[in-house]
PDB file of N, CA and C in Angstrom:
ATOM      1  N   MET A1084     -24.401 -40.381  10.465  1.00 53.00           N
ATOM      2  CA  MET A1084     -24.515 -39.098   9.806  1.00 53.00           C
ATOM      3  C   MET A1084     -23.115 -38.487   9.679  1.00 53.00           C
ATOM      4  N   THR A1085     -22.802 -37.997   8.508  1.00 57.00           N
ATOM      5  CA  THR A1085     -21.485 -37.398   8.293  1.00 57.00           C
ATOM      6  C   THR A1085     -21.609 -35.889   8.192  1.00 57.00           C
ATOM      7  N   ASP A1086     -20.581 -35.216   8.633  1.00 58.00           N
ATOM      8  CA  ASP A1086     -20.549 -33.746   8.600  1.00 58.00           C
ATOM      9  C   ASP A1086     -19.854 -33.309   7.316  1.00 58.00           C
ATOM     10  N   THR A1087     -20.579 -32.665   6.425  1.00 59.00           N
ATOM     11  CA  THR A1087     -20.013 -32.239   5.143  1.00 59.00           C
ATOM     12  C   THR A1087     -19.629 -30.763   5.140  1.00 59.00           C
ATOM     13  N   SER A1088     -19.672 -30.108   6.300  1.00 68.00           N
ATOM     14  CA  SER A1088     -19.351 -28.683   6.329  1.00 68.00           C
ATOM     15  C   SER A1088     -17.855 -28.425   6.162  1.00 68.00           C
ATOM     16  N   PHE A1089     -17.037 -29.438   6.413  1.00 74.00           N
ATOM     17  CA  PHE A1089     -15.594 -29.305   6.241  1.00 74.00           C
ATOM     18  C   PHE A1089     -15.158 -30.190   5.094  1.00 74.00           C
ATOM     19  N   SER A1090     -15.113 -29.625   3.906  1.00 79.00           N
ATOM     20  CA  SER A1090     -14.709 -30.418   2.758  1.00 79.00           C
ATOM     21  C   SER A1090     -13.328 -29.975   2.283  1.00 79.00           C
ATOM     22  N   THR A1091     -12.707 -30.818   1.542  1.00 85.00           N
ATOM     23  CA  THR A1091     -11.396 -30.503   0.988  1.00 85.00           C
ATOM     24  C   THR A1091     -11.559 -29.437  -0.092  1.00 85.00           C
ATOM     25  N   PRO A1092     -10.723 -28.375  -0.034  1.00 82.00           N
ATOM     26  CA  PRO A1092     -10.854 -27.333  -1.052  1.00 82.00           C
ATOM     27  C   PRO A1092     -10.491 -27.861  -2.435  1.00 82.00           C
ATOM     28  N   ARG A1093     -11.205 -27.375  -3.416  1.00 90.00           N
ATOM     29  CA  ARG A1093     -10.938 -27.781  -4.785  1.00 90.00           C
ATOM     30  C   ARG A1093      -9.700 -27.053  -5.292  1.00 90.00           C
ATOM     31  N   PRO A1094      -8.952 -27.656  -6.210  1.00 87.00           N
ATOM     32  CA  PRO A1094      -7.753 -27.010  -6.748  1.00 87.00           C
ATOM     33  C   PRO A1094      -8.047 -25.624  -7.329  1.00 87.00           C
ATOM     34  N   ARG A1095      -9.182 -25.463  -7.973  1.00 91.00           N
ATOM     35  CA  ARG A1095      -9.543 -24.175  -8.555  1.00 91.00           C
ATOM     36  C   ARG A1095      -9.667 -23.113  -7.461  1.00 91.00           C
ATOM     37  N   ASP A1096     -10.259 -23.477  -6.323  1.00 89.00           N
ATOM     38  CA  ASP A1096     -10.408 -22.542  -5.214  1.00 89.00           C
ATOM     39  C   ASP A1096      -9.055 -22.191  -4.606  1.00 89.00           C
ATOM     40  N   ILE A1097      -8.161 -23.171  -4.538  1.00 88.00           N
ATOM     41  CA  ILE A1097      -6.816 -22.930  -4.024  1.00 88.00           C
ATOM     42  C   ILE A1097      -6.081 -21.951  -4.941  1.00 88.00           C
ATOM     43  N   LEU A1098      -6.172 -22.173  -6.244  1.00 89.00           N
ATOM     44  CA  LEU A1098      -5.510 -21.282  -7.203  1.00 89.00           C
ATOM     45  C   LEU A1098      -6.085 -19.869  -7.144  1.00 89.00           C
ATOM     46  N   ARG A1099      -7.383 -19.745  -6.993  1.00 90.00           N
ATOM     47  CA  ARG A1099      -8.001 -18.416  -6.859  1.00 90.00           C
ATOM     48  C   ARG A1099      -7.484 -17.704  -5.612  1.00 90.00           C
ATOM     49  N   GLY A1100      -7.388 -18.431  -4.519  1.00 88.00           N
ATOM     50  CA  GLY A1100      -6.879 -17.857  -3.279  1.00 88.00           C
ATOM     51  C   GLY A1100      -5.436 -17.411  -3.413  1.00 88.00           C
ATOM     52  N   LEU A1101      -4.612 -18.233  -4.070  1.00 88.00           N
ATOM     53  CA  LEU A1101      -3.219 -17.869  -4.290  1.00 88.00           C
ATOM     54  C   LEU A1101      -3.104 -16.638  -5.195  1.00 88.00           C
ATOM     55  N   ALA A1102      -3.905 -16.596  -6.239  1.00 86.00           N
ATOM     56  CA  ALA A1102      -3.884 -15.456  -7.156  1.00 86.00           C
ATOM     57  C   ALA A1102      -4.319 -14.192  -6.434  1.00 86.00           C
ATOM     58  N   ARG A1103      -5.334 -14.282  -5.612  1.00 90.00           N
ATOM     59  CA  ARG A1103      -5.811 -13.130  -4.847  1.00 90.00           C
ATOM     60  C   ARG A1103      -4.724 -12.638  -3.886  1.00 90.00           C
ATOM     61  N   ALA A1104      -4.042 -13.567  -3.215  1.00 87.00           N
ATOM     62  CA  ALA A1104      -2.977 -13.203  -2.279  1.00 87.00           C
ATOM     63  C   ALA A1104      -1.808 -12.549  -3.019  1.00 87.00           C
ATOM     64  N   PHE A1105      -1.462 -13.100  -4.181  1.00 82.00           N
ATOM     65  CA  PHE A1105      -0.375 -12.524  -4.977  1.00 82.00           C
ATOM     66  C   PHE A1105      -0.735 -11.111  -5.421  1.00 82.00           C
ATOM     67  N   TRP A1106      -1.946 -10.906  -5.910  1.00 84.00           N
ATOM     68  CA  TRP A1106      -2.384  -9.590  -6.374  1.00 84.00           C
ATOM     69  C   TRP A1106      -2.371  -8.575  -5.235  1.00 84.00           C
ATOM     70  N   THR A1107      -2.841  -8.984  -4.070  1.00 86.00           N
ATOM     71  CA  THR A1107      -2.843  -8.095  -2.907  1.00 86.00           C
ATOM     72  C   THR A1107      -1.419  -7.700  -2.534  1.00 86.00           C
ATOM     73  N   ALA A1108      -0.503  -8.657  -2.539  1.00 84.00           N
ATOM     74  CA  ALA A1108       0.896  -8.373  -2.221  1.00 84.00           C
ATOM     75  C   ALA A1108       1.521  -7.452  -3.268  1.00 84.00           C
ATOM     76  N   ALA A1109       1.212  -7.679  -4.539  1.00 81.00           N
ATOM     77  CA  ALA A1109       1.761  -6.838  -5.602  1.00 81.00           C
ATOM     78  C   ALA A1109       1.250  -5.403  -5.491  1.00 81.00           C
ATOM     79  N   GLU A1110      -0.015  -5.233  -5.175  1.00 81.00           N
ATOM     80  CA  GLU A1110      -0.564  -3.892  -4.993  1.00 81.00           C
ATOM     81  C   GLU A1110       0.095  -3.186  -3.814  1.00 81.00           C
ATOM     82  N   ALA A1111       0.293  -3.899  -2.723  1.00 77.00           N
ATOM     83  CA  ALA A1111       0.921  -3.309  -1.538  1.00 77.00           C
ATOM     84  C   ALA A1111       2.353  -2.893  -1.845  1.00 77.00           C
ATOM     85  N   HIS A1112       3.084  -3.738  -2.563  1.00 75.00           N
ATOM     86  CA  HIS A1112       4.463  -3.406  -2.920  1.00 75.00           C
ATOM     87  C   HIS A1112       4.502  -2.180  -3.822  1.00 75.00           C
ATOM     88  N   GLY A1113       3.631  -2.123  -4.800  1.00 73.00           N
ATOM     89  CA  GLY A1113       3.594  -0.980  -5.713  1.00 73.00           C
ATOM     90  C   GLY A1113       3.280   0.310  -4.986  1.00 73.00           C
ATOM     91  N   SER A1114       2.379   0.240  -4.043  1.00 77.00           N
ATOM     92  CA  SER A1114       2.026   1.418  -3.269  1.00 77.00           C
ATOM     93  C   SER A1114       3.200   1.893  -2.429  1.00 77.00           C
ATOM     94  N   ARG A1115       3.883   0.955  -1.775  1.00 78.00           N
ATOM     95  CA  ARG A1115       5.034   1.319  -0.940  1.00 78.00           C
ATOM     96  C   ARG A1115       6.154   1.904  -1.793  1.00 78.00           C
ATOM     97  N   ALA A1116       6.422   1.283  -2.941  1.00 84.00           N
ATOM     98  CA  ALA A1116       7.498   1.766  -3.801  1.00 84.00           C
ATOM     99  C   ALA A1116       7.182   3.167  -4.316  1.00 84.00           C
ATOM    100  N   GLY A1117       5.944   3.408  -4.684  1.00 87.00           N
ATOM    101  CA  GLY A1117       5.545   4.729  -5.174  1.00 87.00           C
ATOM    102  C   GLY A1117       5.654   5.788  -4.097  1.00 87.00           C
ATOM    103  N   ARG A1118       5.254   5.448  -2.891  1.00 90.00           N
ATOM    104  CA  ARG A1118       5.350   6.408  -1.786  1.00 90.00           C
ATOM    105  C   ARG A1118       6.810   6.683  -1.435  1.00 90.00           C
ATOM    106  N   ARG A1119       7.646   5.645  -1.496  1.00 92.00           N
ATOM    107  CA  ARG A1119       9.062   5.829  -1.214  1.00 92.00           C
ATOM    108  C   ARG A1119       9.684   6.786  -2.230  1.00 92.00           C
ATOM    109  N   ARG A1120       9.338   6.601  -3.499  1.00 93.00           N
ATOM    110  CA  ARG A1120       9.858   7.504  -4.544  1.00 93.00           C
ATOM    111  C   ARG A1120       9.365   8.928  -4.329  1.00 93.00           C
ATOM    112  N   GLN A1121       8.120   9.073  -3.917  1.00 93.00           N
ATOM    113  CA  GLN A1121       7.563  10.399  -3.675  1.00 93.00           C
ATOM    114  C   GLN A1121       8.287  11.076  -2.511  1.00 93.00           C
ATOM    115  N   ILE A1122       8.571  10.342  -1.446  1.00 95.00           N
ATOM    116  CA  ILE A1122       9.305  10.899  -0.310  1.00 95.00           C
ATOM    117  C   ILE A1122      10.708  11.321  -0.755  1.00 95.00           C
ATOM    118  N   GLU A1123      11.384  10.462  -1.509  1.00 95.00           N
ATOM    119  CA  GLU A1123      12.736  10.786  -1.970  1.00 95.00           C
ATOM    120  C   GLU A1123      12.732  12.031  -2.847  1.00 95.00           C
ATOM    121  N   ALA A1124      11.733  12.165  -3.712  1.00 96.00           N
ATOM    122  CA  ALA A1124      11.656  13.330  -4.592  1.00 96.00           C
ATOM    123  C   ALA A1124      11.422  14.603  -3.782  1.00 96.00           C
ATOM    124  N   LEU A1125      10.570  14.522  -2.781  1.00 96.00           N
ATOM    125  CA  LEU A1125      10.311  15.702  -1.948  1.00 96.00           C
ATOM    126  C   LEU A1125      11.528  16.050  -1.092  1.00 96.00           C
ATOM    127  N   GLN A1126      12.223  15.053  -0.587  1.00 96.00           N
ATOM    128  CA  GLN A1126      13.416  15.313   0.215  1.00 96.00           C
ATOM    129  C   GLN A1126      14.519  15.961  -0.613  1.00 96.00           C
ATOM    130  N   ALA A1127      14.529  15.703  -1.910  1.00 97.00           N
ATOM    131  CA  ALA A1127      15.555  16.282  -2.786  1.00 97.00           C
ATOM    132  C   ALA A1127      15.286  17.757  -3.084  1.00 97.00           C
ATOM    133  N   LYS A1128      14.103  18.239  -2.809  1.00 97.00           N
ATOM    134  CA  LYS A1128      13.753  19.634  -3.068  1.00 97.00           C
ATOM    135  C   LYS A1128      14.363  20.547  -2.006  1.00 97.00           C
ATOM    136  N   SER A1129      14.557  21.795  -2.376  1.00 96.00           N
ATOM    137  CA  SER A1129      15.055  22.786  -1.417  1.00 96.00           C
ATOM    138  C   SER A1129      13.926  23.173  -0.463  1.00 96.00           C
ATOM    139  N   ASP A1130      14.318  23.808   0.645  1.00 95.00           N
ATOM    140  CA  ASP A1130      13.304  24.268   1.602  1.00 95.00           C
ATOM    141  C   ASP A1130      12.375  25.287   0.949  1.00 95.00           C
ATOM    142  N   ALA A1131      12.923  26.121   0.047  1.00 96.00           N
ATOM    143  CA  ALA A1131      12.102  27.120  -0.639  1.00 96.00           C
ATOM    144  C   ALA A1131      11.070  26.439  -1.543  1.00 96.00           C
ATOM    145  N   GLU A1132      11.477  25.391  -2.260  1.00 96.00           N
ATOM    146  CA  GLU A1132      10.539  24.669  -3.128  1.00 96.00           C
ATOM    147  C   GLU A1132       9.436  24.006  -2.309  1.00 96.00           C
ATOM    148  N   LEU A1133       9.831  23.412  -1.192  1.00 96.00           N
ATOM    149  CA  LEU A1133       8.829  22.786  -0.328  1.00 96.00           C
ATOM    150  C   LEU A1133       7.869  23.832   0.227  1.00 96.00           C
ATOM    151  N   ALA A1134       8.406  24.987   0.599  1.00 96.00           N
ATOM    152  CA  ALA A1134       7.554  26.058   1.135  1.00 96.00           C
ATOM    153  C   ALA A1134       6.544  26.507   0.088  1.00 96.00           C
ATOM    154  N   GLU A1135       6.960  26.577  -1.174  1.00 96.00           N
ATOM    155  CA  GLU A1135       6.032  26.948  -2.252  1.00 96.00           C
ATOM    156  C   GLU A1135       4.906  25.933  -2.375  1.00 96.00           C
ATOM    157  N   MET A1136       5.212  24.687  -2.049  1.00 95.00           N
ATOM    158  CA  MET A1136       4.214  23.627  -2.129  1.00 95.00           C
ATOM    159  C   MET A1136       3.388  23.545  -0.848  1.00 95.00           C
ATOM    160  N   GLY A1137       3.782  24.313   0.165  1.00 95.00           N
ATOM    161  CA  GLY A1137       3.063  24.284   1.433  1.00 95.00           C
ATOM    162  C   GLY A1137       3.401  23.086   2.294  1.00 95.00           C
ATOM    163  N   ILE A1138       4.609  22.553   2.136  1.00 96.00           N
ATOM    164  CA  ILE A1138       5.031  21.371   2.885  1.00 96.00           C
ATOM    165  C   ILE A1138       6.283  21.716   3.682  1.00 96.00           C
ATOM    166  N   ALA A1139       6.246  21.483   4.982  1.00 96.00           N
ATOM    167  CA  ALA A1139       7.438  21.636   5.809  1.00 96.00           C
ATOM    168  C   ALA A1139       8.275  20.369   5.672  1.00 96.00           C
ATOM    169  N   ARG A1140       9.589  20.506   5.691  1.00 96.00           N
ATOM    170  CA  ARG A1140      10.474  19.349   5.507  1.00 96.00           C
ATOM    171  C   ARG A1140      10.164  18.247   6.530  1.00 96.00           C
ATOM    172  N   ASP A1141       9.878  18.628   7.759  1.00 96.00           N
ATOM    173  CA  ASP A1141       9.611  17.612   8.775  1.00 96.00           C
ATOM    174  C   ASP A1141       8.206  17.013   8.649  1.00 96.00           C
ATOM    175  N   ARG A1142       7.429  17.443   7.673  1.00 95.00           N
ATOM    176  CA  ARG A1142       6.076  16.915   7.450  1.00 95.00           C
ATOM    177  C   ARG A1142       5.954  16.175   6.114  1.00 95.00           C
ATOM    178  N   ILE A1143       7.086  15.871   5.476  1.00 95.00           N
ATOM    179  CA  ILE A1143       7.045  15.181   4.176  1.00 95.00           C
ATOM    180  C   ILE A1143       6.324  13.840   4.297  1.00 95.00           C
ATOM    181  N   ALA A1144       6.695  13.036   5.273  1.00 92.00           N
ATOM    182  CA  ALA A1144       6.050  11.717   5.432  1.00 92.00           C
ATOM    183  C   ALA A1144       4.558  11.872   5.688  1.00 92.00           C
ATOM    184  N   HIS A1145       4.181  12.848   6.503  1.00 92.00           N
ATOM    185  CA  HIS A1145       2.757  13.084   6.767  1.00 92.00           C
ATOM    186  C   HIS A1145       2.033  13.452   5.469  1.00 92.00           C
ATOM    187  N   HIS A1146       2.692  14.254   4.643  1.00 92.00           N
ATOM    188  CA  HIS A1146       2.082  14.660   3.372  1.00 92.00           C
ATOM    189  C   HIS A1146       1.874  13.449   2.460  1.00 92.00           C
ATOM    190  N   VAL A1147       2.887  12.602   2.360  1.00 91.00           N
ATOM    191  CA  VAL A1147       2.822  11.446   1.457  1.00 91.00           C
ATOM    192  C   VAL A1147       1.788  10.421   1.921  1.00 91.00           C
ATOM    193  N   PHE A1148       1.644  10.259   3.236  1.00 88.00           N
ATOM    194  CA  PHE A1148       0.743   9.239   3.767  1.00 88.00           C
ATOM    195  C   PHE A1148      -0.576   9.813   4.274  1.00 88.00           C
ATOM    196  N   LYS A1149      -0.875  11.057   3.946  1.00 87.00           N
ATOM    197  CA  LYS A1149      -2.069  11.702   4.498  1.00 87.00           C
ATOM    198  C   LYS A1149      -3.369  11.000   4.127  1.00 87.00           C
ATOM    199  N   ASP A1150      -3.384  10.265   3.030  1.00 82.00           N
ATOM    200  CA  ASP A1150      -4.602   9.565   2.648  1.00 82.00           C
ATOM    201  C   ASP A1150      -4.837   8.305   3.488  1.00 82.00           C
ATOM    202  N   LEU A1151      -3.819   7.862   4.213  1.00 79.00           N
ATOM    203  CA  LEU A1151      -3.957   6.651   5.020  1.00 79.00           C
ATOM    204  C   LEU A1151      -4.270   6.936   6.471  1.00 79.00           C
ATOM    205  N   TYR A1152      -3.921   8.142   6.921  1.00 75.00           N
ATOM    206  CA  TYR A1152      -4.068   8.463   8.338  1.00 75.00           C
ATOM    207  C   TYR A1152      -4.789   9.780   8.504  1.00 75.00           C
ATOM    208  N   TYR A1153      -5.538   9.877   9.565  1.00 62.00           N
ATOM    209  CA  TYR A1153      -6.191  11.135   9.910  1.00 62.00           C
ATOM    210  C   TYR A1153      -5.280  11.818  10.917  1.00 62.00           C
ATOM    211  N   ILE A1154      -4.681  12.927  10.499  1.00 51.00           N
ATOM    212  CA  ILE A1154      -3.729  13.630  11.358  1.00 51.00           C
ATOM    213  C   ILE A1154      -4.243  15.023  11.622  1.00 51.00           C
TER     214      ILE A1154
END
């Protein structure tokens, strides 16, 4: 009796896995780059501008990442 539960992956399945991994990495990079730009833009603002927005300078990172963390 042979065990067929461990079969060689088909090339199509390998390509799908690679494409999925690439897409996930691209999304993560885009998200990081966008957040970095948002932090830089907020850091360039004056304290008065940040106060108008309701953001303390030392809370810029918390503001940008608030959707990822419960603070």
